């Protein structure tokens, strides 16, 4: 395979020059697109340039991919594996890299034997590697302005250059600083607490934080909003808010020498939200702008500067309808002893009473109640056998719920 880079693009220019630009083969049927990517400033990402060809056999293509160098710096561009695999030994590839983006020119085969067949979708042309240098989302767009002479964005069909439909790809720049709500759970009728924290990766020490979240008041009810960080001022809005809204403001320190700021380079827990469960289900804990009176946005202030809004990491409170139990406590007396094994054998073979909590009798947690569970109890009590599986030695939720063995009418009872 003949490969030339940079100056080799002159050969491709000559090849394309003999073709007359036309809308041959349906023209608009051909299309260029790109993948998207995401990352934080300083990260490296790859966008892949793609070709859809429903219109006819293609002999080659060329294009530029333009970006703003203030946002994305091109550090590499390579033929995609699809192109490498397809290109014949008589083919030609030219890639150049400019400040504003790369160009690619491909002749699959000078003898016309190798073509990109009609019906090919999502064919990889070029992989472009970028460093993220900007702080906001930036896009790459197909263009015909890069190079000298400029490289046209065309495909080659039946000896003619055809302008395809074109759509670019974007790099979603993620702020590495985060406001985080964690994920917690409880049982129906129980309580829980969510933690709101600030992960400060690149900002200076923080003077103040405005925090607003919403939740599903049909599933959980708020029982308290308490500062974890020892801020000088912590306020919770009590008027002008709707059900399911919590609006909070925190000033870390406003008294010289200002030595109690929320630290840089660390994740700091700021607030605890208390909950009682009201119904089975999952309530999202969602960071929300524009709530409260007057409307407030989530923001972070350092000195006199309002920083770019951190990435908002939403949390949840899951309420499950399961009962707690003690594994191997088959007779439900809160103690695991010989009586539990006897109770289980009577149930299995003597027509004894049903267990109150089937899951408790499943000592080996295999999803069934049988004699092996009672032998497990006797081995544990008298022959130094393994202890019952969780939950043990303290009653708790079943870590393997969903096995069909429930407890006292909970969601696993069938």
Coordinates of C-alpha atoms in Angstrom, one line a residue:
X1 CA 0.0 0.0 0.0
X2 CA 1.3 3.4 -0.9
X3 CA 1.2 5.7 2.0
X4 CA 2.3 9.3 2.1
X5 CA 1.6 12.0 4.6
X6 CA 1.7 15.8 4.5
X7 CA 3.4 16.5 1.1
X8 CA 1.9 13.4 -0.5
X9 CA -1.5 15.1 -0.6
X10 CA -0.5 16.7 -3.9
X11 CA -0.9 13.3 -5.6
X12 CA -4.5 13.1 -4.3
X13 CA -5.2 16.6 -5.5
X14 CA -4.3 15.6 -9.1
X15 CA -6.5 12.6 -8.8
X16 CA -9.5 14.6 -7.7
X17 CA -8.8 17.3 -10.3
X18 CA -9.7 15.0 -13.2
X19 CA -13.2 14.5 -11.8
X20 CA -16.0 16.9 -12.4
X21 CA -18.0 17.9 -9.3
X22 CA -21.5 16.5 -9.7
X23 CA -24.5 15.1 -7.9
X24 CA -23.8 11.7 -9.4
X25 CA -25.3 8.6 -7.8
X26 CA -27.8 10.5 -5.7
X27 CA -25.3 12.9 -4.2
X28 CA -27.1 13.6 -1.0
X29 CA -27.4 9.9 -0.3
X30 CA -23.7 9.9 0.8
X31 CA -23.1 11.3 4.2
X32 CA -20.3 12.2 6.6
X33 CA -20.8 12.1 10.3
X34 CA -18.7 11.9 13.5
X35 CA -18.8 10.3 16.9
X36 CA -19.0 12.4 20.0
X37 CA -16.9 12.3 23.1
X38 CA -16.7 13.8 26.6
X39 CA -14.0 14.6 29.1
X40 CA -12.5 17.2 31.4
X41 CA -9.9 19.9 30.5
X42 CA -6.6 18.1 30.1
X43 CA -8.1 14.9 29.0
X44 CA -7.4 13.2 25.6
X45 CA -10.4 12.1 23.5
X46 CA -10.9 10.5 20.0
X47 CA -13.5 11.5 17.4
X48 CA -14.1 9.1 14.6
X49 CA -15.1 10.4 11.1
X50 CA -17.7 8.1 9.6
X51 CA -19.1 7.6 6.1
X52 CA -22.5 6.2 5.1
X53 CA -22.8 5.0 1.5
X54 CA -26.2 4.0 0.3
X55 CA -25.7 5.6 -3.1
X56 CA -23.1 3.6 -5.1
X57 CA -19.6 2.2 -5.1
X58 CA -17.1 4.8 -4.0
X59 CA -13.5 5.0 -5.2
X60 CA -12.3 7.5 -2.5
X61 CA -12.9 10.6 -0.5
X62 CA -11.4 13.7 1.1
X63 CA -12.3 16.2 3.7
X64 CA -11.1 18.5 6.4
X65 CA -12.3 18.4 10.0
X66 CA -12.2 21.9 11.5
X67 CA -12.1 22.8 15.2
X68 CA -11.3 25.8 17.3
X69 CA -7.7 25.3 18.5
X70 CA -8.5 27.3 21.6
X71 CA -10.8 24.5 22.6
X72 CA -9.4 21.3 21.0
X73 CA -5.8 20.7 20.0
X74 CA -5.2 18.0 17.4
X75 CA -2.4 15.7 18.6
X76 CA -2.8 12.8 16.1
X77 CA -4.8 11.6 13.2
X78 CA -4.8 8.1 11.8
X79 CA -6.7 6.1 9.2
X80 CA -9.5 4.2 10.9
X81 CA -9.2 0.4 11.0
X82 CA -12.0 0.1 8.5
X83 CA -10.0 2.1 6.0
X84 CA -6.8 0.2 6.7
X85 CA -8.6 -3.1 6.1
X86 CA -10.4 -2.1 2.9
X87 CA -7.6 -0.2 1.1
X88 CA -5.9 -2.1 -1.7
X89 CA -2.1 -2.4 -2.3
X90 CA -2.5 0.2 -5.1
X91 CA -4.3 2.7 -2.8
X92 CA -3.2 6.0 -1.4
X93 CA -3.7 7.8 1.9
X94 CA -2.7 11.3 2.7
X95 CA -3.2 12.9 6.2
X96 CA -2.1 16.4 7.2
X97 CA -2.5 18.1 10.5
X98 CA -3.0 21.8 10.9
X99 CA -3.8 24.1 13.9
X100 CA -7.4 24.1 12.8
X101 CA -7.7 20.4 12.3
X102 CA -6.7 17.4 10.2
X103 CA -7.3 16.6 6.5
X104 CA -7.6 13.2 4.9
X105 CA -7.5 12.1 1.3
X106 CA -8.1 8.5 0.3
X107 CA -7.9 6.7 -3.1
X108 CA -8.9 3.1 -2.4
X109 CA -7.2 1.7 -5.5
X110 CA -5.7 3.5 -8.5
X111 CA -6.8 0.5 -10.7
X112 CA -10.5 0.8 -9.6
X113 CA -10.7 -2.8 -8.3
X114 CA -11.2 -1.9 -4.6
X115 CA -14.3 0.2 -3.8
X116 CA -16.4 1.0 -0.8
X117 CA -19.6 -0.8 -1.8
X118 CA -23.1 0.7 -1.8
X119 CA -25.0 -0.1 1.3
X120 CA -22.0 0.4 3.7
X121 CA -23.1 2.3 6.8
X122 CA -20.9 3.6 9.6
X123 CA -17.6 3.1 7.8
X124 CA -14.7 4.5 9.8
X125 CA -12.5 6.9 7.8
X126 CA -10.3 8.7 10.3
X127 CA -9.6 8.7 14.0
X128 CA -8.6 12.1 15.3
X129 CA -7.1 12.5 18.8
X130 CA -7.6 15.8 20.6
X131 CA -6.4 17.3 23.8
X132 CA -9.2 19.2 25.6
X133 CA -7.8 22.7 26.3
X134 CA -11.1 24.7 26.6
X135 CA -13.6 24.8 29.4
X136 CA -16.8 24.5 27.3
X137 CA -18.3 22.0 24.9
X138 CA -16.7 22.3 21.4
X139 CA -17.5 20.7 18.1
X140 CA -15.6 19.5 15.0
X141 CA -17.2 20.1 11.7
X142 CA -16.4 18.9 8.2
X143 CA -14.9 21.7 6.1
X144 CA -13.2 22.4 2.8
X145 CA -10.9 25.2 4.1
X146 CA -7.8 23.4 5.4
X147 CA -4.6 23.0 3.5
X148 CA -2.9 24.7 0.6
X149 CA -4.6 24.2 -1.7
X150 CA -7.7 23.6 0.5
X151 CA -8.9 20.0 0.7
X152 CA -12.5 19.6 -0.4
X153 CA -15.0 17.6 1.5
X154 CA -16.2 15.2 -1.2
X155 CA -16.6 11.5 -2.1
X156 CA -15.5 10.1 -5.4
X157 CA -18.3 8.2 -7.3
X158 CA -18.0 7.0 -10.9
X159 CA -15.1 9.4 -11.5
X160 CA -16.9 12.5 -10.2
X161 CA -16.5 14.3 -6.9
X162 CA -19.8 14.5 -5.0
X163 CA -20.4 16.7 -1.9
X164 CA -22.0 14.5 0.8
X165 CA -24.4 15.5 3.5
X166 CA -22.2 16.4 6.6
X167 CA -22.7 16.5 10.3
X168 CA -19.9 17.0 12.9
X169 CA -19.2 15.7 16.3
X170 CA -18.9 17.4 19.7
X171 CA -16.7 17.0 22.7
X172 CA -18.8 17.6 25.8
X173 CA -16.4 19.2 28.3
X174 CA -17.2 18.0 31.8
X175 CA -16.2 20.3 34.7
X176 CA -14.1 18.1 37.0
X177 CA -15.5 19.9 40.0
X178 CA -18.7 18.3 41.3
X179 CA -21.6 18.8 43.5
X180 CA -22.6 15.3 44.6
X181 CA -25.7 13.8 46.1
X182 CA -25.1 10.2 47.1
X183 CA -27.3 7.1 46.7
X184 CA -28.9 5.6 49.8
X185 CA -31.6 3.2 50.6
X186 CA -34.0 2.1 53.4
X187 CA -36.9 -0.2 53.9
X188 CA -40.6 0.9 53.8
X189 CA -41.3 2.6 57.1
X190 CA -37.6 3.2 57.8
X191 CA -35.4 6.3 57.6
X192 CA -32.3 7.3 55.6
X193 CA -29.9 10.2 55.2
X194 CA -28.4 11.7 52.0
X195 CA -25.0 13.5 52.0
X196 CA -24.4 16.5 49.8
X197 CA -20.7 17.1 49.1
X198 CA -18.4 19.2 47.0
X199 CA -15.5 17.6 45.1
X200 CA -13.1 20.5 44.5
X201 CA -10.5 19.4 41.9
X202 CA -9.4 22.6 40.2
X203 CA -10.9 25.6 42.1
X204 CA -9.3 27.6 44.9
X205 CA -10.6 27.1 48.4
X206 CA -14.3 27.9 48.4
X207 CA -16.0 30.7 50.3
X208 CA -19.7 30.0 49.7
X209 CA -22.0 27.4 48.1
X210 CA -25.6 27.7 46.9
X211 CA -27.3 24.3 46.8
X212 CA -30.8 23.4 45.6
X213 CA -32.3 19.9 45.2
X214 CA -35.7 18.4 44.5
X215 CA -37.1 15.1 45.6
X216 CA -40.3 13.0 45.2
X217 CA -42.4 13.9 48.2
X218 CA -44.7 10.9 47.5
X219 CA -41.9 8.5 48.3
X220 CA -39.9 10.3 51.0
X221 CA -40.5 13.1 53.4
X222 CA -37.7 15.4 54.6
X223 CA -37.0 15.2 58.3
X224 CA -34.1 17.6 58.5
X225 CA -31.4 19.6 56.7
X226 CA -28.2 19.8 58.8
X227 CA -24.8 21.2 58.0
X228 CA -21.9 18.7 58.2
X229 CA -19.2 21.2 57.4
X230 CA -18.7 23.7 60.2
X231 CA -19.7 26.8 58.2
X232 CA -20.1 30.2 59.7
X233 CA -23.4 30.7 58.1
X234 CA -25.8 28.0 56.9
X235 CA -29.4 28.9 55.9
X236 CA -32.3 26.9 54.6
X237 CA -35.1 28.6 52.8
X238 CA -38.4 27.9 54.5
X239 CA -40.8 30.1 52.6
X240 CA -41.7 30.4 48.9
X241 CA -40.7 26.8 48.1
X242 CA -42.8 24.0 46.8
X243 CA -43.2 20.4 48.2
X244 CA -40.2 18.4 47.2
X245 CA -37.8 21.4 47.1
X246 CA -34.8 22.2 49.4
X247 CA -32.9 25.5 48.9
X248 CA -29.8 26.0 51.0
X249 CA -27.0 28.6 51.2
X250 CA -23.6 28.1 53.0
X251 CA -20.9 30.7 53.7
X252 CA -17.9 28.8 55.0
X253 CA -16.1 31.7 56.7
X254 CA -16.6 35.5 56.6
X255 CA -14.5 36.5 59.6
X256 CA -10.8 37.3 59.1
X257 CA -8.4 35.6 58.7
X258 CA -10.8 33.4 56.7
X259 CA -9.1 30.2 57.7
X260 CA -12.2 27.9 57.5
X261 CA -12.8 27.8 53.8
X262 CA -14.0 24.6 52.0
X263 CA -10.6 23.2 51.0
X264 CA -9.2 22.9 47.5
X265 CA -8.1 19.5 46.2
X266 CA -10.6 17.5 48.3
X267 CA -14.1 16.2 48.5
X268 CA -15.9 17.7 51.4
X269 CA -19.2 16.6 52.9
X270 CA -21.4 19.7 53.3
X271 CA -25.0 18.8 54.2
X272 CA -27.0 15.9 55.5
X273 CA -30.6 15.5 54.4
X274 CA -32.8 13.3 56.6
X275 CA -35.7 11.2 55.2
X276 CA -38.6 9.1 56.3
X277 CA -40.0 6.7 53.8
X278 CA -43.6 7.1 52.7
X279 CA -44.0 4.7 49.8
X280 CA -42.1 2.0 48.0
X281 CA -40.0 3.3 45.0
X282 CA -37.0 5.4 44.2
X283 CA -36.8 9.2 44.6
X284 CA -34.2 11.0 42.6
X285 CA -32.3 13.7 44.5
X286 CA -31.8 16.1 41.7
X287 CA -29.7 19.3 41.7
X288 CA -32.0 21.9 40.3
X289 CA -31.5 25.5 39.2
X290 CA -34.1 28.3 39.4
X291 CA -36.0 27.2 42.5
X292 CA -36.8 29.1 45.7
X293 CA -37.9 32.7 46.2
X294 CA -36.2 34.5 44.6
X295 CA -35.1 31.7 42.2
X296 CA -31.6 30.4 43.1
X297 CA -29.1 28.4 41.0
X298 CA -26.5 26.0 42.2
X299 CA -23.2 27.8 42.4
X300 CA -19.8 28.0 44.0
X301 CA -18.0 31.2 45.0
X302 CA -14.3 31.7 45.6
X303 CA -13.3 35.1 46.8
X304 CA -15.4 37.5 44.7
X305 CA -15.6 35.1 41.8
X306 CA -18.6 32.9 40.9
X307 CA -17.0 29.8 39.4
X308 CA -18.3 27.8 36.4
X309 CA -21.1 25.6 37.7
X310 CA -19.6 22.2 38.9
X311 CA -20.8 19.0 37.3
X312 CA -24.1 18.1 39.1
X313 CA -24.0 14.5 40.2
X314 CA -27.6 13.5 41.2
X315 CA -28.4 11.0 43.9
X316 CA -31.3 8.9 44.9
X317 CA -33.2 7.4 47.9
X318 CA -34.5 3.9 47.2
X319 CA -37.3 2.6 49.5
X320 CA -37.8 -1.2 49.3
X321 CA -40.6 -3.3 50.8
X322 CA -38.4 -5.9 52.5
X323 CA -38.3 -6.9 56.2
X324 CA -35.1 -7.4 58.2
X325 CA -34.3 -10.8 59.6
X326 CA -31.6 -12.9 61.2
X327 CA -30.3 -15.7 59.1
X328 CA -30.9 -19.2 60.6
X329 CA -33.4 -17.8 63.1
X330 CA -36.0 -20.2 61.8
X331 CA -38.3 -20.0 64.8
X332 CA -38.1 -16.1 64.8
X333 CA -37.1 -15.8 68.5
X334 CA -34.0 -13.6 67.7
X335 CA -31.6 -16.3 68.7
X336 CA -29.9 -19.0 66.6
X337 CA -29.7 -22.3 68.5
X338 CA -30.7 -26.0 68.3
X339 CA -34.4 -25.0 68.5
X340 CA -34.1 -23.4 65.0
X341 CA -32.9 -26.6 63.4
X342 CA -35.7 -28.6 65.2
X343 CA -38.3 -26.1 64.1
X344 CA -37.2 -26.4 60.5
X345 CA -37.2 -30.2 60.5
X346 CA -40.7 -30.2 62.0
X347 CA -41.9 -27.8 59.3
X348 CA -40.3 -30.0 56.5
X349 CA -41.2 -33.5 57.7
X350 CA -43.7 -33.4 60.6
X351 CA -46.4 -30.9 59.4
X352 CA -45.1 -28.3 61.8
X353 CA -46.1 -24.6 61.6
X354 CA -44.8 -22.5 58.7
X355 CA -41.9 -20.2 59.4
X356 CA -42.8 -16.5 59.9
X357 CA -39.8 -15.6 57.8
X358 CA -38.9 -18.1 55.1
X359 CA -35.6 -16.4 54.3
X360 CA -34.4 -16.9 57.9
X361 CA -34.7 -20.7 57.5
X362 CA -32.6 -20.6 54.4
X363 CA -29.3 -20.9 56.3
X364 CA -27.1 -21.5 53.3
X365 CA -28.9 -18.8 51.2
X366 CA -29.5 -21.1 48.2
X367 CA -33.1 -19.9 47.6
X368 CA -34.7 -23.0 49.0
X369 CA -35.6 -24.4 52.4
X370 CA -34.6 -28.1 52.9
X371 CA -32.8 -30.4 55.2
X372 CA -29.4 -28.9 54.3
X373 CA -30.3 -25.7 56.0
X374 CA -31.1 -27.5 59.3
X375 CA -27.9 -29.5 59.0
X376 CA -26.1 -26.1 58.5
X377 CA -27.5 -24.9 61.8
X378 CA -26.5 -28.0 63.7
X379 CA -23.0 -27.9 62.2
X380 CA -22.6 -24.3 63.2
X381 CA -23.8 -24.8 66.7
X382 CA -22.1 -28.1 67.6
X383 CA -19.3 -28.9 65.0
X384 CA -17.6 -25.6 64.5
X385 CA -19.2 -25.2 61.1
X386 CA -19.4 -22.0 59.1
X387 CA -21.6 -19.2 60.5
X388 CA -24.9 -18.5 58.8
X389 CA -24.6 -16.2 55.8
X390 CA -25.6 -12.5 56.0
X391 CA -27.7 -11.1 57.5
X392 CA -25.9 -12.5 60.6
X393 CA -25.1 -12.1 63.5
X394 CA -27.3 -8.9 63.4
X395 CA -30.7 -8.7 61.8
X396 CA -30.7 -6.8 58.5
X397 CA -32.0 -6.8 54.9
X398 CA -31.3 -9.8 52.7
X399 CA -28.3 -9.0 50.5
X400 CA -29.7 -11.6 48.0
X401 CA -33.3 -10.4 47.8
X402 CA -35.2 -11.5 44.7
X403 CA -34.6 -15.2 45.3
X404 CA -38.3 -15.8 45.9
X405 CA -37.9 -16.4 49.6
X406 CA -39.5 -13.6 51.5
X407 CA -40.0 -12.6 55.1
X408 CA -43.3 -11.9 56.8
X409 CA -45.2 -10.8 53.8
X410 CA -42.5 -8.5 52.2
X411 CA -41.9 -8.0 48.5
X412 CA -39.9 -11.3 48.2
X413 CA -42.8 -13.5 49.5
X414 CA -44.5 -15.4 46.7

